[in-house]
Amino acid sequence: MIDPDISSFFSGLEATIAYAKKYQENNSEEFAFEFNPLIHFYDKGENQLSDMLAFFLDPEEKHGQKRLFVDIFLKELGLTEIVGFYTNVRVKREQPTDERRKIDIVLFFDNRYAIGVENKIWAPDQNMQVSDYYDWLDKHYPNRFSLIYLTPYGHSPSAIDESRKIIIKDHSTFTINLIKLWAEKCKADKVRHFLKDFSQFVDNEIKGCMFVSVNRRFF
């Protein structure tokens, strides 16, 4: 027998969901609740996400917010000491390594410090891939670099020596919260609205990744 309180809870939940759906239907012309150009018109995947992250991390890009986004990024990583000392930052997409691999994003701070960002959503990391990225950064910026590894839920790379210290972050909290912080601090309305769509785009990517992962596990 179903507990009356549980039955009442789900009945109320169904009514709330039905009301929300009806409200969306009746007001879709004015608010377009489900419209997000990133979801409907852009290609999905790691490259798209890396392109957008690189764009907002570059102070010279057309978002017009100068160092705001990259400084927030550094603070969220706990690299606050970098915020005060750099004059210029150069952002490079797909930085080649000596092993003919490509680091998704590298930020160069006055050629004094470098941050590599490896973004993983769908594709698994290749054999020794992250170790190769670490070695390249260490060769060119010895003791003056950080390597960030972004995955849907903060999973570690498949093969890397424990002596190689990397910063592991998850998209489900770190990246989405970072973009929301960008939106909160951004002064330009149209950029702020885009960032809100961007956070939803990342959230959908993560949910899609989780769905595929569950299906692979159980089917």
PDB file of C-alpha atoms in Angstrom:
ATOM      1  CA  MET A   1       0.000   0.000   0.000  1.00  0.00           C
ATOM      2  CA  ILE A   2       1.330   3.419  -0.948  1.00  0.00           C
ATOM      3  CA  ASP A   3       1.832   5.840   1.916  1.00  0.00           C
ATOM      4  CA  PRO A   4      -0.846   8.596   1.675  1.00  0.00           C
ATOM      5  CA  ASP A   5       1.762  11.322   2.239  1.00  0.00           C
ATOM      6  CA  ILE A   6       3.888  10.027  -0.653  1.00  0.00           C
ATOM      7  CA  SER A   7       0.837   9.741  -2.877  1.00  0.00           C
ATOM      8  CA  SER A   8      -0.179  13.292  -1.987  1.00  0.00           C
ATOM      9  CA  PHE A   9       3.350  14.571  -2.688  1.00  0.00           C
ATOM     10  CA  PHE A  10       3.477  13.078  -6.175  1.00  0.00           C
ATOM     11  CA  SER A  11      -0.045  14.248  -6.967  1.00  0.00           C
ATOM     12  CA  GLY A  12       0.977  17.774  -6.034  1.00  0.00           C
ATOM     13  CA  LEU A  13       4.182  17.452  -8.061  1.00  0.00           C
ATOM     14  CA  GLU A  14       2.253  16.324 -11.145  1.00  0.00           C
ATOM     15  CA  ALA A  15      -0.086  19.284 -10.770  1.00  0.00           C
ATOM     16  CA  THR A  16       2.872  21.693 -10.477  1.00  0.00           C
ATOM     17  CA  ILE A  17       4.559  20.238 -13.576  1.00  0.00           C
ATOM     18  CA  ALA A  18       1.305  20.394 -15.528  1.00  0.00           C
ATOM     19  CA  TYR A  19       0.825  24.037 -14.500  1.00  0.00           C
ATOM     20  CA  ALA A  20       4.404  24.917 -15.511  1.00  0.00           C
ATOM     21  CA  LYS A  21       3.966  23.281 -18.928  1.00  0.00           C
ATOM     22  CA  LYS A  22       0.681  25.099 -19.470  1.00  0.00           C
ATOM     23  CA  TYR A  23       2.262  28.412 -18.441  1.00  0.00           C
ATOM     24  CA  GLN A  24       5.106  27.868 -20.923  1.00  0.00           C
ATOM     25  CA  GLU A  25       2.665  27.040 -23.709  1.00  0.00           C
ATOM     26  CA  ASN A  26       0.556  30.118 -23.029  1.00  0.00           C
ATOM     27  CA  ASN A  27       3.521  32.513 -22.759  1.00  0.00           C
ATOM     28  CA  SER A  28       6.025  31.062 -25.224  1.00  0.00           C
ATOM     29  CA  GLU A  29       5.467  33.858 -27.754  1.00  0.00           C
ATOM     30  CA  GLU A  30       6.531  36.495 -25.250  1.00  0.00           C
ATOM     31  CA  PHE A  31       9.316  34.691 -23.382  1.00  0.00           C
ATOM     32  CA  ALA A  32      10.524  31.855 -25.704  1.00  0.00           C
ATOM     33  CA  PHE A  33      11.476  29.832 -22.624  1.00  0.00           C
ATOM     34  CA  GLU A  34      13.192  27.000 -24.513  1.00  0.00           C
ATOM     35  CA  PHE A  35      15.032  29.084 -27.103  1.00  0.00           C
ATOM     36  CA  ASN A  36      18.820  28.941 -26.837  1.00  0.00           C
ATOM     37  CA  PRO A  37      20.784  29.609 -30.062  1.00  0.00           C
ATOM     38  CA  LEU A  38      23.773  27.693 -28.722  1.00  0.00           C
ATOM     39  CA  ILE A  39      21.708  24.539 -28.327  1.00  0.00           C
ATOM     40  CA  HIS A  40      19.689  24.840 -31.525  1.00  0.00           C
ATOM     41  CA  PHE A  41      22.161  26.147 -34.093  1.00  0.00           C
ATOM     42  CA  TYR A  42      25.728  25.460 -32.964  1.00  0.00           C
ATOM     43  CA  ASP A  43      27.653  22.225 -33.282  1.00  0.00           C
ATOM     44  CA  LYS A  44      28.006  20.421 -29.985  1.00  0.00           C
ATOM     45  CA  GLY A  45      31.183  18.929 -28.602  1.00  0.00           C
ATOM     46  CA  GLU A  46      34.510  19.646 -27.017  1.00  0.00           C
ATOM     47  CA  ASN A  47      35.794  21.925 -29.783  1.00  0.00           C
ATOM     48  CA  GLN A  48      32.773  24.216 -29.514  1.00  0.00           C
ATOM     49  CA  LEU A  49      33.165  24.490 -25.750  1.00  0.00           C
ATOM     50  CA  SER A  50      36.923  25.079 -26.013  1.00  0.00           C
ATOM     51  CA  ASP A  51      36.384  27.800 -28.633  1.00  0.00           C
ATOM     52  CA  MET A  52      33.956  29.649 -26.384  1.00  0.00           C
ATOM     53  CA  LEU A  53      36.089  29.301 -23.252  1.00  0.00           C
ATOM     54  CA  ALA A  54      39.137  30.585 -25.151  1.00  0.00           C
ATOM     55  CA  PHE A  55      37.115  33.535 -26.468  1.00  0.00           C
ATOM     56  CA  PHE A  56      36.017  34.692 -23.028  1.00  0.00           C
ATOM     57  CA  LEU A  57      39.433  34.092 -21.440  1.00  0.00           C
ATOM     58  CA  ASP A  58      41.088  36.393 -23.988  1.00  0.00           C
ATOM     59  CA  PRO A  59      41.054  40.046 -22.783  1.00  0.00           C
ATOM     60  CA  GLU A  60      41.541  41.243 -26.367  1.00  0.00           C
ATOM     61  CA  GLU A  61      38.399  39.565 -27.709  1.00  0.00           C
ATOM     62  CA  LYS A  62      35.239  41.404 -28.652  1.00  0.00           C
ATOM     63  CA  HIS A  63      33.343  40.708 -25.421  1.00  0.00           C
ATOM     64  CA  GLY A  64      34.802  44.048 -24.291  1.00  0.00           C
ATOM     65  CA  GLN A  65      35.312  43.043 -20.656  1.00  0.00           C
ATOM     66  CA  LYS A  66      39.126  43.162 -20.839  1.00  0.00           C
ATOM     67  CA  ARG A  67      40.732  41.168 -17.992  1.00  0.00           C
ATOM     68  CA  LEU A  68      37.520  40.528 -16.053  1.00  0.00           C
ATOM     69  CA  PHE A  69      36.844  36.966 -17.206  1.00  0.00           C
ATOM     70  CA  VAL A  70      40.423  35.691 -17.045  1.00  0.00           C
ATOM     71  CA  ASP A  71      40.921  37.207 -13.580  1.00  0.00           C
ATOM     72  CA  ILE A  72      37.771  35.478 -12.308  1.00  0.00           C
ATOM     73  CA  PHE A  73      39.056  32.235 -13.870  1.00  0.00           C
ATOM     74  CA  LEU A  74      42.391  32.573 -12.040  1.00  0.00           C
ATOM     75  CA  LYS A  75      40.699  33.315  -8.714  1.00  0.00           C
ATOM     76  CA  GLU A  76      38.349  30.328  -9.057  1.00  0.00           C
ATOM     77  CA  LEU A  77      41.382  28.099  -9.677  1.00  0.00           C
ATOM     78  CA  GLY A  78      43.092  29.473  -6.577  1.00  0.00           C
ATOM     79  CA  LEU A  79      45.831  31.093  -8.686  1.00  0.00           C
ATOM     80  CA  THR A  80      45.272  34.551  -7.239  1.00  0.00           C
ATOM     81  CA  GLU A  81      48.995  35.341  -7.154  1.00  0.00           C
ATOM     82  CA  ILE A  82      48.991  35.552 -10.968  1.00  0.00           C
ATOM     83  CA  VAL A  83      46.233  38.179 -11.080  1.00  0.00           C
ATOM     84  CA  GLY A  84      48.459  40.966  -9.825  1.00  0.00           C
ATOM     85  CA  PHE A  85      51.673  40.409 -11.735  1.00  0.00           C
ATOM     86  CA  TYR A  86      50.816  40.016 -15.404  1.00  0.00           C
ATOM     87  CA  THR A  87      50.476  42.800 -17.970  1.00  0.00           C
ATOM     88  CA  ASN A  88      49.425  40.834 -21.041  1.00  0.00           C
ATOM     89  CA  VAL A  89      47.888  37.428 -21.647  1.00  0.00           C
ATOM     90  CA  ARG A  90      47.950  35.572 -24.938  1.00  0.00           C
ATOM     91  CA  VAL A  91      45.413  32.791 -25.514  1.00  0.00           C
ATOM     92  CA  LYS A  92      46.299  29.985 -27.907  1.00  0.00           C
ATOM     93  CA  ARG A  93      43.888  27.317 -29.147  1.00  0.00           C
ATOM     94  CA  GLU A  94      45.302  23.866 -29.963  1.00  0.00           C
ATOM     95  CA  GLN A  95      48.891  24.509 -28.944  1.00  0.00           C
ATOM     96  CA  PRO A  96      51.108  21.865 -30.640  1.00  0.00           C
ATOM     97  CA  THR A  97      53.428  19.755 -28.472  1.00  0.00           C
ATOM     98  CA  ASP A  98      56.666  17.999 -29.360  1.00  0.00           C
ATOM     99  CA  GLU A  99      54.714  14.742 -29.732  1.00  0.00           C
ATOM    100  CA  ARG A 100      52.401  16.255 -32.358  1.00  0.00           C
ATOM    101  CA  ARG A 101      49.501  16.516 -29.996  1.00  0.00           C
ATOM    102  CA  LYS A 102      47.529  19.673 -29.275  1.00  0.00           C
ATOM    103  CA  ILE A 103      46.660  21.199 -25.921  1.00  0.00           C
ATOM    104  CA  ASP A 104      43.100  22.546 -26.124  1.00  0.00           C
ATOM    105  CA  ILE A 105      43.860  25.987 -24.657  1.00  0.00           C
ATOM    106  CA  VAL A 106      47.064  27.573 -23.372  1.00  0.00           C
ATOM    107  CA  LEU A 107      47.213  30.972 -21.688  1.00  0.00           C
ATOM    108  CA  PHE A 108      50.592  32.715 -21.700  1.00  0.00           C
ATOM    109  CA  PHE A 109      51.048  35.431 -19.076  1.00  0.00           C
ATOM    110  CA  ASP A 110      53.838  37.808 -20.192  1.00  0.00           C
ATOM    111  CA  ASN A 111      55.858  34.710 -21.149  1.00  0.00           C
ATOM    112  CA  ARG A 112      56.439  34.292 -17.411  1.00  0.00           C
ATOM    113  CA  TYR A 113      53.695  31.766 -16.628  1.00  0.00           C
ATOM    114  CA  ALA A 114      51.511  29.405 -18.645  1.00  0.00           C
ATOM    115  CA  ILE A 115      48.228  27.626 -17.975  1.00  0.00           C
ATOM    116  CA  GLY A 116      47.228  24.669 -20.112  1.00  0.00           C
ATOM    117  CA  VAL A 117      43.568  23.643 -20.224  1.00  0.00           C
ATOM    118  CA  GLU A 118      42.537  20.205 -21.438  1.00  0.00           C
ATOM    119  CA  ASN A 119      38.785  20.004 -21.986  1.00  0.00           C
ATOM    120  CA  LYS A 120      37.190  16.548 -21.994  1.00  0.00           C
ATOM    121  CA  ILE A 121      33.505  15.791 -22.479  1.00  0.00           C
ATOM    122  CA  TRP A 122      32.955  13.023 -25.009  1.00  0.00           C
ATOM    123  CA  ALA A 123      36.366  11.731 -26.076  1.00  0.00           C
ATOM    124  CA  PRO A 124      38.496   9.710 -23.634  1.00  0.00           C
ATOM    125  CA  ASP A 125      42.077  10.836 -23.167  1.00  0.00           C
ATOM    126  CA  GLN A 126      44.602   9.029 -25.337  1.00  0.00           C
ATOM    127  CA  ASN A 127      47.551   7.039 -24.008  1.00  0.00           C
ATOM    128  CA  MET A 128      49.920   9.364 -22.083  1.00  0.00           C
ATOM    129  CA  GLN A 129      48.147  12.386 -23.583  1.00  0.00           C
ATOM    130  CA  VAL A 130      47.992  14.476 -20.421  1.00  0.00           C
ATOM    131  CA  SER A 131      51.536  13.471 -19.435  1.00  0.00           C
ATOM    132  CA  ASP A 132      52.717  14.768 -22.815  1.00  0.00           C
ATOM    133  CA  TYR A 133      50.955  18.089 -22.201  1.00  0.00           C
ATOM    134  CA  TYR A 134      52.541  18.317 -18.766  1.00  0.00           C
ATOM    135  CA  ASP A 135      56.012  17.622 -20.174  1.00  0.00           C
ATOM    136  CA  TRP A 136      55.631  20.281 -22.877  1.00  0.00           C
ATOM    137  CA  LEU A 137      54.592  22.923 -20.350  1.00  0.00           C
ATOM    138  CA  ASP A 138      57.372  21.887 -17.978  1.00  0.00           C
ATOM    139  CA  LYS A 139      59.943  22.117 -20.777  1.00  0.00           C
ATOM    140  CA  HIS A 140      58.966  25.644 -21.817  1.00  0.00           C
ATOM    141  CA  TYR A 141      57.854  27.003 -18.403  1.00  0.00           C
ATOM    142  CA  PRO A 142      59.699  24.968 -15.741  1.00  0.00           C
ATOM    143  CA  ASN A 143      58.042  25.476 -12.344  1.00  0.00           C
ATOM    144  CA  ARG A 144      56.004  28.293 -13.902  1.00  0.00           C
ATOM    145  CA  PHE A 145      52.887  26.568 -15.199  1.00  0.00           C
ATOM    146  CA  SER A 146      49.613  24.884 -14.253  1.00  0.00           C
ATOM    147  CA  LEU A 147      47.738  22.197 -16.168  1.00  0.00           C
ATOM    148  CA  ILE A 148      43.959  22.160 -15.780  1.00  0.00           C
ATOM    149  CA  TYR A 149      42.022  18.995 -16.619  1.00  0.00           C
ATOM    150  CA  LEU A 150      38.281  19.594 -17.146  1.00  0.00           C
ATOM    151  CA  THR A 151      35.914  16.611 -17.257  1.00  0.00           C
ATOM    152  CA  PRO A 152      32.151  16.230 -16.772  1.00  0.00           C
ATOM    153  CA  TYR A 153      32.446  15.023 -13.172  1.00  0.00           C
ATOM    154  CA  GLY A 154      36.081  15.587 -12.203  1.00  0.00           C
ATOM    155  CA  HIS A 155      37.478  12.230 -13.312  1.00  0.00           C
ATOM    156  CA  SER A 156      41.268  11.901 -13.347  1.00  0.00           C
ATOM    157  CA  PRO A 157      43.127  11.213 -16.609  1.00  0.00           C
ATOM    158  CA  SER A 158      43.605   7.526 -17.329  1.00  0.00           C
ATOM    159  CA  ALA A 159      47.400   7.521 -17.098  1.00  0.00           C
ATOM    160  CA  ILE A 160      49.582  10.112 -15.407  1.00  0.00           C
ATOM    161  CA  ASP A 161      52.403   9.852 -12.893  1.00  0.00           C
ATOM    162  CA  GLU A 162      51.421  11.062  -9.420  1.00  0.00           C
ATOM    163  CA  SER A 163      54.485  13.320  -9.375  1.00  0.00           C
ATOM    164  CA  ARG A 164      52.907  15.382 -12.143  1.00  0.00           C
ATOM    165  CA  LYS A 165      50.590  17.709 -10.289  1.00  0.00           C
ATOM    166  CA  ILE A 166      47.551  18.752 -12.287  1.00  0.00           C
ATOM    167  CA  ILE A 167      44.408  20.625 -11.286  1.00  0.00           C
ATOM    168  CA  ILE A 168      41.319  18.494 -11.900  1.00  0.00           C
ATOM    169  CA  LYS A 169      37.983  20.306 -12.171  1.00  0.00           C
ATOM    170  CA  ASP A 170      34.520  19.194 -13.213  1.00  0.00           C
ATOM    171  CA  HIS A 171      32.276  20.931 -15.715  1.00  0.00           C
ATOM    172  CA  SER A 172      29.157  20.142 -13.665  1.00  0.00           C
ATOM    173  CA  THR A 173      30.198  22.582 -10.937  1.00  0.00           C
ATOM    174  CA  PHE A 174      33.400  24.471 -11.802  1.00  0.00           C
ATOM    175  CA  THR A 175      32.735  25.404 -15.440  1.00  0.00           C
ATOM    176  CA  ILE A 176      29.039  26.152 -15.029  1.00  0.00           C
ATOM    177  CA  ASN A 177      29.660  28.211 -11.878  1.00  0.00           C
ATOM    178  CA  LEU A 178      32.522  30.041 -13.604  1.00  0.00           C
ATOM    179  CA  ILE A 179      30.281  31.083 -16.495  1.00  0.00           C
ATOM    180  CA  LYS A 180      27.562  32.174 -14.070  1.00  0.00           C
ATOM    181  CA  LEU A 181      30.120  34.319 -12.243  1.00  0.00           C
ATOM    182  CA  TRP A 182      31.152  35.843 -15.562  1.00  0.00           C
ATOM    183  CA  ALA A 183      27.509  36.681 -16.274  1.00  0.00           C
ATOM    184  CA  GLU A 184      27.042  38.165 -12.809  1.00  0.00           C
ATOM    185  CA  LYS A 185      30.063  40.477 -13.107  1.00  0.00           C
ATOM    186  CA  CYS A 186      29.708  41.331 -16.808  1.00  0.00           C
ATOM    187  CA  LYS A 187      28.700  44.940 -17.545  1.00  0.00           C
ATOM    188  CA  ALA A 188      27.446  44.414 -21.111  1.00  0.00           C
ATOM    189  CA  ASP A 189      23.834  43.233 -21.276  1.00  0.00           C
ATOM    190  CA  LYS A 190      24.074  41.280 -24.527  1.00  0.00           C
ATOM    191  CA  VAL A 191      27.236  39.492 -23.380  1.00  0.00           C
ATOM    192  CA  ARG A 192      25.585  38.686 -20.058  1.00  0.00           C
ATOM    193  CA  HIS A 193      22.542  37.185 -21.814  1.00  0.00           C
ATOM    194  CA  PHE A 194      24.830  35.105 -24.028  1.00  0.00           C
ATOM    195  CA  LEU A 195      26.722  33.818 -20.980  1.00  0.00           C
ATOM    196  CA  LYS A 196      23.468  32.638 -19.434  1.00  0.00           C
ATOM    197  CA  ASP A 197      22.773  30.676 -22.620  1.00  0.00           C
ATOM    198  CA  PHE A 198      26.356  29.419 -22.519  1.00  0.00           C
ATOM    199  CA  SER A 199      25.933  27.976 -19.004  1.00  0.00           C
ATOM    200  CA  GLN A 200      22.776  26.172 -20.163  1.00  0.00           C
ATOM    201  CA  PHE A 201      24.684  24.859 -23.185  1.00  0.00           C
ATOM    202  CA  VAL A 202      27.390  23.365 -20.923  1.00  0.00           C
ATOM    203  CA  ASP A 203      24.759  21.907 -18.604  1.00  0.00           C
ATOM    204  CA  ASN A 204      23.079  20.171 -21.556  1.00  0.00           C
ATOM    205  CA  GLU A 205      26.434  18.829 -22.762  1.00  0.00           C
ATOM    206  CA  ILE A 206      27.121  17.328 -19.324  1.00  0.00           C
ATOM    207  CA  LYS A 207      23.661  15.768 -19.113  1.00  0.00           C
ATOM    208  CA  GLY A 208      24.150  14.289 -22.573  1.00  0.00           C
ATOM    209  CA  CYS A 209      27.494  12.854 -21.540  1.00  0.00           C
ATOM    210  CA  MET A 210      25.970  11.327 -18.398  1.00  0.00           C
ATOM    211  CA  PHE A 211      23.128   9.767 -20.433  1.00  0.00           C
ATOM    212  CA  VAL A 212      25.585   8.151 -22.848  1.00  0.00           C
ATOM    213  CA  SER A 213      27.759   6.942 -19.974  1.00  0.00           C
ATOM    214  CA  VAL A 214      24.801   5.309 -18.216  1.00  0.00           C
ATOM    215  CA  ASN A 215      23.651   3.633 -21.435  1.00  0.00           C
ATOM    216  CA  ARG A 216      27.114   2.222 -22.047  1.00  0.00           C
ATOM    217  CA  ARG A 217      27.192   0.846 -18.549  1.00  0.00           C
ATOM    218  CA  PHE A 218      23.821  -0.871 -18.530  1.00  0.00           C
ATOM    219  CA  PHE A 219      23.080  -1.800 -22.164  1.00  0.00           C
TER     220      PHE A 219
END
